[in-house]
Short mmCIF file of C-alpha atoms and ligand atoms in Angstrom, two decimals:
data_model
loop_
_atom_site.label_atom_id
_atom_site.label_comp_id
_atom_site.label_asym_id
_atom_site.label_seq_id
_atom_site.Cartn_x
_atom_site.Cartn_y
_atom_site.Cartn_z
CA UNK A 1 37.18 -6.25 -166.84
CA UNK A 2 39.55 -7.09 -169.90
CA UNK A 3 37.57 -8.18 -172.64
CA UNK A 4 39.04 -9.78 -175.91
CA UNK A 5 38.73 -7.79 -178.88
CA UNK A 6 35.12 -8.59 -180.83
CA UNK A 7 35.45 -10.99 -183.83
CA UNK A 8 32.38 -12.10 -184.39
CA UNK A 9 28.51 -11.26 -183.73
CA UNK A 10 27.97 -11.26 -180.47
CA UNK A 11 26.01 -14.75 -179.24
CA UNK A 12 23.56 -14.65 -176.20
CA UNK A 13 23.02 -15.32 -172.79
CA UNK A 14 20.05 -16.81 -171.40
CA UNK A 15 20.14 -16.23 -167.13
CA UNK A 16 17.49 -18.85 -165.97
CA UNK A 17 16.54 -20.38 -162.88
CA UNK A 18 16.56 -24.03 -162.35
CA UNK A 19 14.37 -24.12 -159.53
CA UNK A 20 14.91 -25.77 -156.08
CA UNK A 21 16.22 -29.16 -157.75
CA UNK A 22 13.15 -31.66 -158.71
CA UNK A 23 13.70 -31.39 -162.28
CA UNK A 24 9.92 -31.79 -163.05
CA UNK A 25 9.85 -27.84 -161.50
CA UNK A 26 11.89 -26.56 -164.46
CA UNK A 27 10.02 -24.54 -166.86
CA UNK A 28 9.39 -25.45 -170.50
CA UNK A 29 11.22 -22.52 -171.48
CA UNK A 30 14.18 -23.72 -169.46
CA UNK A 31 14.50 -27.54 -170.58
CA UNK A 32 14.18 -26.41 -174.03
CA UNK A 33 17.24 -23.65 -173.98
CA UNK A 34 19.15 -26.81 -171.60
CA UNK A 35 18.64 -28.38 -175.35
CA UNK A 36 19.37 -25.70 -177.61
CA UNK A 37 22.59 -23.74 -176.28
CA UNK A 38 25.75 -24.18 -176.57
CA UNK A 39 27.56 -24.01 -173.69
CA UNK A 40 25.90 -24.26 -170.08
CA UNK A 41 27.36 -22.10 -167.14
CA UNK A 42 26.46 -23.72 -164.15
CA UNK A 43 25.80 -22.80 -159.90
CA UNK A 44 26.34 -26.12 -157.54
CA UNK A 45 22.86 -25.37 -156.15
CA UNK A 46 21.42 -27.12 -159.90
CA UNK A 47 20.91 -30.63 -158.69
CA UNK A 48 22.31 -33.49 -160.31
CA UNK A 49 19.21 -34.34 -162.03
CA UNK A 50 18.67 -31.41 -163.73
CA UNK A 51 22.30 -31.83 -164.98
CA UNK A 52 21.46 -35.23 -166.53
CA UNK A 53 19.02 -33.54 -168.52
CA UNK A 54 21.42 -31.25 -171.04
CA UNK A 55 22.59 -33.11 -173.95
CA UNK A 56 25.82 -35.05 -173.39
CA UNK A 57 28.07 -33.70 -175.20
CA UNK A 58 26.99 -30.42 -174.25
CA UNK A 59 30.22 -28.18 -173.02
CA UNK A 60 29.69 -27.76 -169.12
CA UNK A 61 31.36 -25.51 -166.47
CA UNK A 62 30.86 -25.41 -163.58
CA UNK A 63 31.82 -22.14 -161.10
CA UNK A 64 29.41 -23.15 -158.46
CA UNK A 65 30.17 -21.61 -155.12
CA UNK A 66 29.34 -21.87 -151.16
CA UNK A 67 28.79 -19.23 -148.55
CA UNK A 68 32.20 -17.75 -147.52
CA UNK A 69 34.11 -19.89 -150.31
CA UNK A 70 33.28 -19.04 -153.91
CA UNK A 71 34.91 -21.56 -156.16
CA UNK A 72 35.36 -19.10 -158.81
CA UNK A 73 35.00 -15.43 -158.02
CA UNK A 74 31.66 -13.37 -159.49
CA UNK A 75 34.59 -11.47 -161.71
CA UNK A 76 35.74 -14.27 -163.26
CA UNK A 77 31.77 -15.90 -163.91
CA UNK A 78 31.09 -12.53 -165.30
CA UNK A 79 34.36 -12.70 -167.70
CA UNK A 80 33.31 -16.52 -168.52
CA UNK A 81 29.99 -15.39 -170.07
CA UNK A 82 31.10 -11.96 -171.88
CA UNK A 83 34.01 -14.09 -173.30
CA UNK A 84 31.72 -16.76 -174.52
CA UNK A 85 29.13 -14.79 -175.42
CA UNK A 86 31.50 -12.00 -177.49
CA UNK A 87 32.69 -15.51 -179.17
CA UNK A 88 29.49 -16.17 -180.83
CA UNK A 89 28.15 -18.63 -178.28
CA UNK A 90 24.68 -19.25 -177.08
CA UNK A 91 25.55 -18.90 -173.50
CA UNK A 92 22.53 -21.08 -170.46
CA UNK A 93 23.60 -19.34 -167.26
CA UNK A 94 21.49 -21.79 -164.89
CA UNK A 95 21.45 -21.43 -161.49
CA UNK A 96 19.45 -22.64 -158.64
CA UNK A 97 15.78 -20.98 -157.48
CA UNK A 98 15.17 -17.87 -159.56
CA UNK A 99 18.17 -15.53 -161.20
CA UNK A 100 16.17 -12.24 -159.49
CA UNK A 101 16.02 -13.73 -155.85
CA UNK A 102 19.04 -13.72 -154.33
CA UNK A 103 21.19 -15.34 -156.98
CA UNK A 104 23.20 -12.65 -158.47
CA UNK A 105 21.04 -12.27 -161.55
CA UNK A 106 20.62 -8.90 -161.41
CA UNK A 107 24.59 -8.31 -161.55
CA UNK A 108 25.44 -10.47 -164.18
CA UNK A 109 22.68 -8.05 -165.91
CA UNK A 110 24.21 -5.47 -165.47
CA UNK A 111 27.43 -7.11 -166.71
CA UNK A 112 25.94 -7.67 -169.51
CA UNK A 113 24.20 -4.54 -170.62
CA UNK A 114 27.23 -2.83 -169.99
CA UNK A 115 29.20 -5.36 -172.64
CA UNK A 116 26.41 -4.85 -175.18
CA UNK A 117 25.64 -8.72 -175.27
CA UNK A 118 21.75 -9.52 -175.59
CA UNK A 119 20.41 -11.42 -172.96
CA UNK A 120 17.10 -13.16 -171.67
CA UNK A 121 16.35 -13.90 -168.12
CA UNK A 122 14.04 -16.88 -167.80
CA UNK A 123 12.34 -17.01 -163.72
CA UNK A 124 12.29 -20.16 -161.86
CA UNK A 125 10.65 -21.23 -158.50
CA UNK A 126 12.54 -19.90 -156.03
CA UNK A 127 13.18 -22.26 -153.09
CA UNK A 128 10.70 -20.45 -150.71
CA UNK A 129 8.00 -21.79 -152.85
CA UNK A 130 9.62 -24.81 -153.23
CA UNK A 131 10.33 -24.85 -149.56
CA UNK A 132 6.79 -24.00 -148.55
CA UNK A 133 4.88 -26.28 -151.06
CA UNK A 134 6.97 -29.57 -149.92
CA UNK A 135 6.53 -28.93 -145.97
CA UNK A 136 3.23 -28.05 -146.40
CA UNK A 137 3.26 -23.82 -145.22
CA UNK A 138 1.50 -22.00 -147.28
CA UNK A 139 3.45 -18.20 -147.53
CA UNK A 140 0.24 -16.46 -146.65
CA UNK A 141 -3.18 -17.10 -145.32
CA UNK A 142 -5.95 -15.23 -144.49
CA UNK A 143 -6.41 -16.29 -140.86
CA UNK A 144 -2.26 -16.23 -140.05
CA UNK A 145 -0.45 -13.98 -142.56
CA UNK A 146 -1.01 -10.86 -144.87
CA UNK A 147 2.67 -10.78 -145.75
CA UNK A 148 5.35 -12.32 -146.77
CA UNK A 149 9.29 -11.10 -146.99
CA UNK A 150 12.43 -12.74 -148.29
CA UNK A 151 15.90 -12.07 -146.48
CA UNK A 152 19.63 -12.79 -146.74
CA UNK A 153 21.32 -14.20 -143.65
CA UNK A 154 24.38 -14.17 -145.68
CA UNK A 155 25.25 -9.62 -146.72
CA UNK A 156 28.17 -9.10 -149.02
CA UNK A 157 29.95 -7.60 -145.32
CA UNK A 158 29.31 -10.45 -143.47
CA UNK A 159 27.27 -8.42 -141.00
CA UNK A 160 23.52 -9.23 -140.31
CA UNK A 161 22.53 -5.59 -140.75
CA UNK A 162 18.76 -6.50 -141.36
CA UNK A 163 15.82 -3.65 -140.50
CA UNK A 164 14.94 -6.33 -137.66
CA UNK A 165 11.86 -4.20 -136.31
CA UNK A 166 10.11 -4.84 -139.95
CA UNK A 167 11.14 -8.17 -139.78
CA UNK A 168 9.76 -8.87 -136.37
CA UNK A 169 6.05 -8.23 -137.09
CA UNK A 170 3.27 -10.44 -135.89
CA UNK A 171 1.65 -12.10 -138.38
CA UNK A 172 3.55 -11.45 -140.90
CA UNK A 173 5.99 -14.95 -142.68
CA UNK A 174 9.74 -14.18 -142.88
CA UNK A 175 11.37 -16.57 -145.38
CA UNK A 176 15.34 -16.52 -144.82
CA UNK A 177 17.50 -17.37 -147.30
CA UNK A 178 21.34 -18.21 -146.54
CA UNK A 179 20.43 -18.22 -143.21
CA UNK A 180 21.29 -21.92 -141.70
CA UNK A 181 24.93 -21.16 -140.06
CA UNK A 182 23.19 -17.43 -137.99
CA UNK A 183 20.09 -19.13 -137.19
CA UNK A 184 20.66 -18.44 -133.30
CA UNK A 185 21.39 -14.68 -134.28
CA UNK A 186 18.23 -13.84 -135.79
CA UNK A 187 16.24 -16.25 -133.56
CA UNK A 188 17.47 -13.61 -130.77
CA UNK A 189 17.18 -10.66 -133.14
CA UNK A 190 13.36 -11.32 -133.86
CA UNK A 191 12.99 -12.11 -130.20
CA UNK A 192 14.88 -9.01 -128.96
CA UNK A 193 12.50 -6.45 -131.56
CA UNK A 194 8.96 -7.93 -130.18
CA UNK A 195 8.30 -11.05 -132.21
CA UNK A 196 6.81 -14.23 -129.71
CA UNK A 197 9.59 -16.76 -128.89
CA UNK A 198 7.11 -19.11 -129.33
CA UNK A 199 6.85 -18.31 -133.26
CA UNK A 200 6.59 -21.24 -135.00
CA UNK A 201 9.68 -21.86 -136.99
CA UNK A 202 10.48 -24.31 -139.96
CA UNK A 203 13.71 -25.28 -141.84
CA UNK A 204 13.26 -27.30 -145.00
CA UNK A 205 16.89 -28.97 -146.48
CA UNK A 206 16.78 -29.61 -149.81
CA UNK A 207 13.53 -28.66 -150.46
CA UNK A 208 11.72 -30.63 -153.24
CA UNK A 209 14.51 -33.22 -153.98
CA UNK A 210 14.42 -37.17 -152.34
CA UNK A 211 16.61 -36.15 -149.55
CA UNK A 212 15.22 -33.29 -148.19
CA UNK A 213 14.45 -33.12 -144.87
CA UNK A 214 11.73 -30.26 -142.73
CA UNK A 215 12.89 -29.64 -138.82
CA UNK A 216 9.90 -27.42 -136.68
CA UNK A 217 10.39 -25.58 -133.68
CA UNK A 218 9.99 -22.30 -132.29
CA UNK A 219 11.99 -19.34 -132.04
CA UNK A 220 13.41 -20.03 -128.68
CA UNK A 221 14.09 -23.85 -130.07
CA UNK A 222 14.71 -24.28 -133.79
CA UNK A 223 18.80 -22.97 -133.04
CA UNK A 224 19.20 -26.63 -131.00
CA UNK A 225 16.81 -28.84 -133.45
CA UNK A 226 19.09 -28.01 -136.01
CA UNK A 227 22.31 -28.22 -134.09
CA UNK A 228 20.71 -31.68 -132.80
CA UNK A 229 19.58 -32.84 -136.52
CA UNK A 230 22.81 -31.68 -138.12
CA UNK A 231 20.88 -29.55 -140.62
CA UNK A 232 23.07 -28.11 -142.93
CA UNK A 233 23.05 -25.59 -146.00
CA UNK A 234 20.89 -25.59 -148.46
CA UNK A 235 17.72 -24.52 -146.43
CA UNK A 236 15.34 -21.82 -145.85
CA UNK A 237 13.98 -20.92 -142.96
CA UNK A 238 10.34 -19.87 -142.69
CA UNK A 239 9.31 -18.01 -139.79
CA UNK A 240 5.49 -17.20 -139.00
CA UNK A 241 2.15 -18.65 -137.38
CA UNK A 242 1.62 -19.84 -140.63
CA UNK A 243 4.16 -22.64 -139.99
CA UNK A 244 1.61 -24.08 -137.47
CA UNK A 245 -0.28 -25.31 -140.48
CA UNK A 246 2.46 -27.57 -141.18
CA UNK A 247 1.01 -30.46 -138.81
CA UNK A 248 -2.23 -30.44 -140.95
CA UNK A 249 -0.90 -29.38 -144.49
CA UNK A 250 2.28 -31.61 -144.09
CA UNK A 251 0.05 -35.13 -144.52
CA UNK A 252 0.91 -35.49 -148.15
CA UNK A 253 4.44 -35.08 -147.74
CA UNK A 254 4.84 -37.96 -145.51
CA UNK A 255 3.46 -40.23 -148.36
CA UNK A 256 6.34 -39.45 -150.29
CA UNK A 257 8.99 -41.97 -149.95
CA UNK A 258 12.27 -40.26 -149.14
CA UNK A 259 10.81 -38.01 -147.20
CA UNK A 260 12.47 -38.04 -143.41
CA UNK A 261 10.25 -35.78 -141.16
CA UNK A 262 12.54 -35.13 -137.93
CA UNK A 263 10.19 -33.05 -135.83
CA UNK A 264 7.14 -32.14 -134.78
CA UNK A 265 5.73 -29.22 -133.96
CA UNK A 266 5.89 -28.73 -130.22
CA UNK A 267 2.48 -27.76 -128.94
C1 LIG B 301 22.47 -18.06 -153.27
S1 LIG B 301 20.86 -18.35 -152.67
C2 LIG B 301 20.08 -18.71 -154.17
C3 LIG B 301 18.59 -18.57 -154.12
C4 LIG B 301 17.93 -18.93 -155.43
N1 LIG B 301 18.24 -17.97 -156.45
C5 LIG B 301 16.42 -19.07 -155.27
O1 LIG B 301 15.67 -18.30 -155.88
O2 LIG B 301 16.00 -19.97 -154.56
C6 LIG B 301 21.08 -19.94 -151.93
C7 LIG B 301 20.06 -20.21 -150.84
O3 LIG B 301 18.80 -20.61 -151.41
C8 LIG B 301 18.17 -21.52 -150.54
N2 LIG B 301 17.97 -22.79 -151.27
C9 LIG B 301 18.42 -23.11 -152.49
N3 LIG B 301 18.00 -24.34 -152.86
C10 LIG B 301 17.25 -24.79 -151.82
C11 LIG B 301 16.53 -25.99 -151.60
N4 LIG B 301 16.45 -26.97 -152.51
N5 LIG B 301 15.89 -26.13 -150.42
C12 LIG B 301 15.91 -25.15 -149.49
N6 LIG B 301 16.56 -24.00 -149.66
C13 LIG B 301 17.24 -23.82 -150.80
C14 LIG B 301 19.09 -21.72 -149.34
O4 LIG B 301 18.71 -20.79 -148.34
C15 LIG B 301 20.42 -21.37 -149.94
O5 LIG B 301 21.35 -21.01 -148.95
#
């Protein structure tokens, strides 16, 4: 990386997770820094109303990307915050969920350390807590599931190179992140390594915000509910009998306005 010659003291930067997008899920720590900073380095999973929350004259950028088309490469966010940051800025790299979980957090570290610039990671929820809070599937229970794991559907090759036999164990939830556009793939991969096609299977859309949306199925089904919904990215997928609990847990969601419920859980 070419880095511009050092002026000034170095400023800071502050890699903190926004959460899954209801704004009332940021922490404290993260609202105040959104007030404090000055410059904010943004992902397009931060929803708009967290946005509307940083000061208005506040400089923005954004270098939000998708799977398969990143708006502005990882080198150049990476360059973005050293530049800033070797500038004298106060640097909020917010992005969606929590840095640590899938969100590149522990690169841009490394960037970091490497360019000598102080920095402070702040968690957030990530969106399988989100996820399973607003559908009502609880991660683990006692009488369902003594485990939980968090995957990529989405590896830096493209493949789906996942250790499916650990993935495929009974009673056991498998949250999958990035997963939306292989769901039929690893439907058939759990399948294929022992796990019951009639697995109960949930995909939440926008977890936690007014539009989000929660599609249930079943292994064997949950590939053509979302075809037939038109679910799209952002969504996790939780896989497990603990998704059965969604037809008792999921009562208080319904009373929330926006909420569109699109299926039930087939029997
Ligand atoms: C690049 S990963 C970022 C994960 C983030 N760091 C976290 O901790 O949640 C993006 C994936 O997170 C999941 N995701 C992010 N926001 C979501 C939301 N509001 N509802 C459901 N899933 C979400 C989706 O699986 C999406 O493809």
């Amino acid at each position: 990386m070419k880095i511009s010659p050092v002026c000034k003291k170095p400023g800071v930067v502050y890699l903190v997770g926004a959460g899954p997008g209801d704004p009332e899920l940021l922490t404290l720590k993260a609202y105040r820094l959104m007030q404090e900073v000055d410059v904010l380095v943004y992902d397009r999973l931060v929803s708009r109303e967290i946005l509307d929350l940083v000061p208005s004259g506040m400089r923005r950028i954004a270098v939000g990307k998708s799977a398969g088309h990143h708006r502005v490469p990882q080198q150049r966010i990476n360059e973005i915050m050293v530049e800033l940051a070797l500038s004298g800025k106060r640097v909020l790299r917010l992005k969606g969920g929590d840095p640590y979980v899938f969100g590149r957090g522990g690169e841009e570290a490394e960037v970091l350390v490497e360019a000598g610039i102080p920095f402070e990671v702040v968690p957030g929820i990530t969106s399988a807590s989100g996820a399973s809070s607003c559908a009502g599937i609880p991660l683990t229970h006692r009488d369902y599931s003594q485990s939980v794991t968090f995957a990529t559907g989405h590896l830096r090759d493209d493949s789906l190179n996942l250790d499916w036999p650990a993935l495929a164990r009974a009673h056991s939830t498998l949250v999958v992140y990035m997963g939306i556009g292989k769901l039929a793939t690893i439907a058939e991969k759990l399948i294929e390594h022992g796990r019951d096609a009639g697995t109960p299977v949930a995909v939440i859309h926008r977890a936690t915000q007014p539009d989000q949306m929660v599609v249930v199925g079943t292994l064997e089904t949950i590939a053509g509910e979302i075809e037939a919904h038109g679910i799209k990215a952002p969504a996790s997928i939780i896989i497990g009998e603990v998704v059965a609990l969604h037809g008792k847990l999921g009562t208080l969601e319904q009373t929330l306005p926006e909420l569109v419920e699109l299926a039930a859980l087939s029997a």
